PDB file of C-alpha atoms in Angstrom:
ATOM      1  CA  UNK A  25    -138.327  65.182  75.023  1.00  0.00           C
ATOM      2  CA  UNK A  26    -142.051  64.867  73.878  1.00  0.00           C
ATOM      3  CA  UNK A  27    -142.473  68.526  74.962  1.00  0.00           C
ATOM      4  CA  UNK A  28    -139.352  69.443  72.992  1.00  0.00           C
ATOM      5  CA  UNK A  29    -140.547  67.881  69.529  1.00  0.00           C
ATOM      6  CA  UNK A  30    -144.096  69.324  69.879  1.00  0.00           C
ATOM      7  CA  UNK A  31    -142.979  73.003  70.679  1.00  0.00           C
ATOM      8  CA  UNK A  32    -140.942  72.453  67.016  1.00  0.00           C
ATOM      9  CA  UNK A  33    -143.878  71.191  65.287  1.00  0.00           C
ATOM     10  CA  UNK A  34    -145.951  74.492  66.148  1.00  0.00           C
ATOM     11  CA  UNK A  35    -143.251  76.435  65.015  1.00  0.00           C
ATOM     12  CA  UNK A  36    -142.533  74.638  62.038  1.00  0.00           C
ATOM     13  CA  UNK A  37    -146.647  74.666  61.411  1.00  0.00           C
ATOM     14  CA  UNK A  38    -146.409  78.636  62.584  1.00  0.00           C
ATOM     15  CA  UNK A  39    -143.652  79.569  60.057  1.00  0.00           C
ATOM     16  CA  UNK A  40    -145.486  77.435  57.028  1.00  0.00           C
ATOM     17  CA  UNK A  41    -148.817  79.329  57.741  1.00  0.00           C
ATOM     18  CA  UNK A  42    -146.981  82.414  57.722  1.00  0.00           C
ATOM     19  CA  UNK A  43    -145.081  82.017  54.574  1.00  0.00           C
ATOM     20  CA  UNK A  44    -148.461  81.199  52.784  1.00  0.00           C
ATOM     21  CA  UNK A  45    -150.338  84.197  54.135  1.00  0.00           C
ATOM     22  CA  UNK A  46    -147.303  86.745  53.078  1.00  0.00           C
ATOM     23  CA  UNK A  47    -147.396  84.927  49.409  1.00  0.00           C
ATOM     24  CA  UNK A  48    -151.019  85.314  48.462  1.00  0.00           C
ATOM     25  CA  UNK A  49    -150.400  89.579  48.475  1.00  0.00           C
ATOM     26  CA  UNK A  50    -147.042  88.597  45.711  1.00  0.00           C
ATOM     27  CA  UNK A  51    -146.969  90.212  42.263  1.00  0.00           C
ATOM     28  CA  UNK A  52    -145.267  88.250  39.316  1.00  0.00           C
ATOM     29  CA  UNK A  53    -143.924  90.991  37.052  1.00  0.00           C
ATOM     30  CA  UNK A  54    -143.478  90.904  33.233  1.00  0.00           C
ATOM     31  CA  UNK A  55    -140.465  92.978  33.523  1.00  0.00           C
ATOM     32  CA  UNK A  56    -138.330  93.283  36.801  1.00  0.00           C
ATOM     33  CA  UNK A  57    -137.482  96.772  36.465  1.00  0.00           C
ATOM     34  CA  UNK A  58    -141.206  97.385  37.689  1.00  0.00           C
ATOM     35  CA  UNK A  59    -140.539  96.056  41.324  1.00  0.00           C
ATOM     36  CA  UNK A  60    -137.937  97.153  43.242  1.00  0.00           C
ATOM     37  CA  UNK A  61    -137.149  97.242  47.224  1.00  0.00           C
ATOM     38  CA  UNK A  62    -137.361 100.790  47.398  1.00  0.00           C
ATOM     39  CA  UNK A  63    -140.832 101.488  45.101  1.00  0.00           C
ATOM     40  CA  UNK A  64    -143.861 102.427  46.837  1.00  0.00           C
ATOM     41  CA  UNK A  65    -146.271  99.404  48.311  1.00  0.00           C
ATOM     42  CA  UNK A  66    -150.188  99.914  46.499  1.00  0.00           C
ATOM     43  CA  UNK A  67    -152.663  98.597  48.394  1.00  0.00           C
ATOM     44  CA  UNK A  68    -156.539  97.769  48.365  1.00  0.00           C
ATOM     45  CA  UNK A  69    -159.091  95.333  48.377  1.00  0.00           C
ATOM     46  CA  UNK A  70    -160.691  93.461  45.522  1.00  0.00           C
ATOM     47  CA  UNK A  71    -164.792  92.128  46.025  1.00  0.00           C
ATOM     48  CA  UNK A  72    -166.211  89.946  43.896  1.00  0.00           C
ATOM     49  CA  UNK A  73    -170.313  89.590  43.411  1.00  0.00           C
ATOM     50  CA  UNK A  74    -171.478  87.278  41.340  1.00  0.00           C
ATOM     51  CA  UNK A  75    -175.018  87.014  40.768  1.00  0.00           C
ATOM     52  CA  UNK A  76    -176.341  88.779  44.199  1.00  0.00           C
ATOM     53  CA  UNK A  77    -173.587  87.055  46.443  1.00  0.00           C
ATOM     54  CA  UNK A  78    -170.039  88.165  48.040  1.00  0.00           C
ATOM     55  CA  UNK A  79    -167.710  85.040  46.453  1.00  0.00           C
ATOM     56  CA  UNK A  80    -164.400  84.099  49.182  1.00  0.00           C
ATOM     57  CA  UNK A  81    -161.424  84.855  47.525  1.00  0.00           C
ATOM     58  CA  UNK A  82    -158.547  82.937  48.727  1.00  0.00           C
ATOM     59  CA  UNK A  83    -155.792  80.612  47.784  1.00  0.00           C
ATOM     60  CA  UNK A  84    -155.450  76.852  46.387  1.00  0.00           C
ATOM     61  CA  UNK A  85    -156.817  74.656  44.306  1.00  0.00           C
ATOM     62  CA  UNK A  86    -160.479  74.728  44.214  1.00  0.00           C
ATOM     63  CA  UNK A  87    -160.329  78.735  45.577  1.00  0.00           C
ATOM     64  CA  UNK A  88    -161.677  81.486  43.650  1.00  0.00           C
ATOM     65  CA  UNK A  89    -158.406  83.072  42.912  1.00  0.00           C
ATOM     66  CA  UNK A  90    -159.027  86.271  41.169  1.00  0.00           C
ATOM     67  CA  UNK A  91    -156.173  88.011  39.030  1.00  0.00           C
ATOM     68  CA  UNK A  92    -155.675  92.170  38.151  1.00  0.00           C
ATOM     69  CA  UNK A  93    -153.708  92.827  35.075  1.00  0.00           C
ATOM     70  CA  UNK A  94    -151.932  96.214  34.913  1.00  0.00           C
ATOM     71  CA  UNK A  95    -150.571  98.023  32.394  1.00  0.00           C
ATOM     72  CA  UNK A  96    -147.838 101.386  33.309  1.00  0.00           C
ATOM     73  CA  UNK A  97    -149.180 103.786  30.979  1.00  0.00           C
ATOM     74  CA  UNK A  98    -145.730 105.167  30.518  1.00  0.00           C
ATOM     75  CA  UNK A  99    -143.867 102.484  29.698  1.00  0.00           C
ATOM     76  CA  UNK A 100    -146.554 100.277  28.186  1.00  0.00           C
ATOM     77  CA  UNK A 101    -145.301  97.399  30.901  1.00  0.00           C
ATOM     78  CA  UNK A 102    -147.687  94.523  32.328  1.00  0.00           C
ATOM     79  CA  UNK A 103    -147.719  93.296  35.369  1.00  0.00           C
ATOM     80  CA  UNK A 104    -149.923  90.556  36.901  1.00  0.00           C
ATOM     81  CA  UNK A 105    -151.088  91.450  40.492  1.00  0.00           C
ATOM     82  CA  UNK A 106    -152.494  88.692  42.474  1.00  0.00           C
ATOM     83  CA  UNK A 107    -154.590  88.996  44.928  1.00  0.00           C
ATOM     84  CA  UNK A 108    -154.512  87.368  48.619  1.00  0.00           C
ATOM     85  CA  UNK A 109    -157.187  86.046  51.358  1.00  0.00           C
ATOM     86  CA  UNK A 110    -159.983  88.000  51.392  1.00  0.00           C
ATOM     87  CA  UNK A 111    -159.593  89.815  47.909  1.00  0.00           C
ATOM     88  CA  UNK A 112    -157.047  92.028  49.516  1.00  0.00           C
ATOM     89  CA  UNK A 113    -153.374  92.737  47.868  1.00  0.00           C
ATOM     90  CA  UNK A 114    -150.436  94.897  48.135  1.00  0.00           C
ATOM     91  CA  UNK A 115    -147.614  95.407  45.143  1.00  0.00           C
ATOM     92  CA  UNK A 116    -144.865  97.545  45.085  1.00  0.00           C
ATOM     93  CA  UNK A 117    -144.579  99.378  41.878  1.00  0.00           C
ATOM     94  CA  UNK A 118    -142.364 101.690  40.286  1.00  0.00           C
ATOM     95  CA  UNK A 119    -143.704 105.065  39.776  1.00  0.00           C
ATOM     96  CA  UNK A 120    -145.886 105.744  36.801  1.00  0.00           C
ATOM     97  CA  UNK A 121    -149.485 106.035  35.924  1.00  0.00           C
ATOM     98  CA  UNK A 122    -151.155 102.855  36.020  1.00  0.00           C
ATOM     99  CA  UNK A 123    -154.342 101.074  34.164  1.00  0.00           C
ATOM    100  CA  UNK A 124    -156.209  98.298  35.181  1.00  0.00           C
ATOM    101  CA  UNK A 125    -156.833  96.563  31.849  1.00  0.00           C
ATOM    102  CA  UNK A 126    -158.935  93.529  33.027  1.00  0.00           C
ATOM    103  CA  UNK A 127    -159.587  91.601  35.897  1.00  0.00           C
ATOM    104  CA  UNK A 128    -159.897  87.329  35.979  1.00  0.00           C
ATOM    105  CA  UNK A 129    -161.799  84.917  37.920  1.00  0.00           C
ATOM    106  CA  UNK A 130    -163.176  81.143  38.219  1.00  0.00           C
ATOM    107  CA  UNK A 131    -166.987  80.620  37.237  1.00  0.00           C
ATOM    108  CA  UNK A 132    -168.011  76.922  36.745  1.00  0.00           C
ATOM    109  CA  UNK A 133    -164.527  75.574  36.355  1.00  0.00           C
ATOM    110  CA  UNK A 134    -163.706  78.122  33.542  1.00  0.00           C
ATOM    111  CA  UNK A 135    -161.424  81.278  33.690  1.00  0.00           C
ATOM    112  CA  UNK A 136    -163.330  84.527  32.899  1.00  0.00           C
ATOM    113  CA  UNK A 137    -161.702  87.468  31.842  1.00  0.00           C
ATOM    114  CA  UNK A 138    -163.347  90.955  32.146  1.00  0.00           C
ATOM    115  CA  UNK A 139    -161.731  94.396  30.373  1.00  0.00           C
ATOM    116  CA  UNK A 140    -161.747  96.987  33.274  1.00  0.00           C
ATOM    117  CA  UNK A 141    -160.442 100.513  33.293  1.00  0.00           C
ATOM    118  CA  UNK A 142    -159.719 101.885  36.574  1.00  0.00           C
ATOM    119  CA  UNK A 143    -156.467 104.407  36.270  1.00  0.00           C
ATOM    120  CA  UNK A 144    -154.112 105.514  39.436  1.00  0.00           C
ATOM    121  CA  UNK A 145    -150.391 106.854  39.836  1.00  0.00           C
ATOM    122  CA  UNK A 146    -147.850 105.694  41.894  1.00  0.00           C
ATOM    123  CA  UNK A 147    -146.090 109.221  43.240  1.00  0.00           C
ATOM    124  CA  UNK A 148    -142.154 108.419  43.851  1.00  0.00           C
ATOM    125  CA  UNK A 149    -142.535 110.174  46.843  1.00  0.00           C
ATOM    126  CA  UNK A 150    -144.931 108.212  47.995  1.00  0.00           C
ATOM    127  CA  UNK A 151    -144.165 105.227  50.380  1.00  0.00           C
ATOM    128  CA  UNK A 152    -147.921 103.733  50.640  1.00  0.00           C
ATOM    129  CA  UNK A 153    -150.787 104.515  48.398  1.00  0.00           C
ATOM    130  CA  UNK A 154    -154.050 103.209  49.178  1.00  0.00           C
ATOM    131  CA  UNK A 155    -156.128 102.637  45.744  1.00  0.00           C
ATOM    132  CA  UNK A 156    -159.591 101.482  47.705  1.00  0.00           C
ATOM    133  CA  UNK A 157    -162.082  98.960  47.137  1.00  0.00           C
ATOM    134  CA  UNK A 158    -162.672  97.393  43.680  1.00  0.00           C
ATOM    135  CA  UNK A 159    -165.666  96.003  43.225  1.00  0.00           C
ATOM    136  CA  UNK A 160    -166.804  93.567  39.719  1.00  0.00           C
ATOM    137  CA  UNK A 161    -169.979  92.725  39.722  1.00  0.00           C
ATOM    138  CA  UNK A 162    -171.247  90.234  37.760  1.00  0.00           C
ATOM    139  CA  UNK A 163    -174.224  87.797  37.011  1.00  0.00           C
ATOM    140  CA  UNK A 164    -174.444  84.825  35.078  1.00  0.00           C
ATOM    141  CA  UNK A 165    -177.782  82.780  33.485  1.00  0.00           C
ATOM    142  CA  UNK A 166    -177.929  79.530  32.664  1.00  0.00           C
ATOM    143  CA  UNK A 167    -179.933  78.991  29.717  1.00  0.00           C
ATOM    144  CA  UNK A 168    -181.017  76.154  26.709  1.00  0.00           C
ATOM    145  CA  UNK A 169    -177.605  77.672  24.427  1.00  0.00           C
ATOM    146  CA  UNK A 170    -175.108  77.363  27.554  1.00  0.00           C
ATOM    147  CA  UNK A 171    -174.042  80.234  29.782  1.00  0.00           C
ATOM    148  CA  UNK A 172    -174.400  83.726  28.949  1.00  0.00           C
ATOM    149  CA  UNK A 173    -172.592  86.455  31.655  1.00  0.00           C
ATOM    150  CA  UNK A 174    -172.937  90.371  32.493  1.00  0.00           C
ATOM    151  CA  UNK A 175    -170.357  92.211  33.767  1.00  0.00           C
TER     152      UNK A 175
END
């Protein structure tokens, strides 16, 4: 019986871990019409640097939980892509040429928002389009008037 319970608890545990790790790559879409079953999956990686060091990206409460906003150029549509563990993310979008208008982050308890203007296109014949590694670099001083930041 013992054996029994514990063998559900692991799977329970198993299930819950893997439900989390499949949510952090989710996108929440202004407009529905922009995700659908059968649009392509874009994929890549998001690093963060601020001042000189690689910051974790992850998921939670006190994680540094970085956003991308889109915008299809077409259509003049947002869409908020999240990103998952280890700055990397996958959305599927409908086809379209895409901007990335800014990207958001945590720095000392406080939301920062940077404009950024990386464009790509999501072919309809495409089933997987890899859009690489974004990288934001940015440093921060801490002075006498408060904090001043350079993206």
């Amino acid at each position: 019986m013992k054996g029994i319970f514990r063998n559900k608890a692991v799977t329970s545990a198993a299930l819950f871990v893997a439900t989390l790790s499949l949510s952090g790559c989710a996108i929440s879409p202004s407009n529905s019409d922009l995700i659908r079953a059968d649009s392509p999956v874009v994929f890549g990686k998001l690093e963060l640097i601020k001042n000189d060091e690689r910051v974790k990206i992850g998921d939670g409460f006190l994680a540094n939980a970085p956003l991308i906003y889109l915008e299809n150029e077409d259509t003049g549509k947002r869409v908020l892509g999240k990103i998952g563990v280890d700055g990397e993310f996958a959305w599927r979008l409908a086809p379209g040429n895409y901007r990335v208008s800014k990207i958001s982050f945590h720095h000392s308890g406080q939301r920062v928002e940077t404009k950024f203007r990386q464009r790509f296109s999501v072919d309809q014949d495409s089933e997987i389009i890899y859009v690489g590694t974004i990288k934001l670099v940015t440093r921060f001083f801490a002075g006498y008037h408060g904090v001043d930041g350079v993206v």
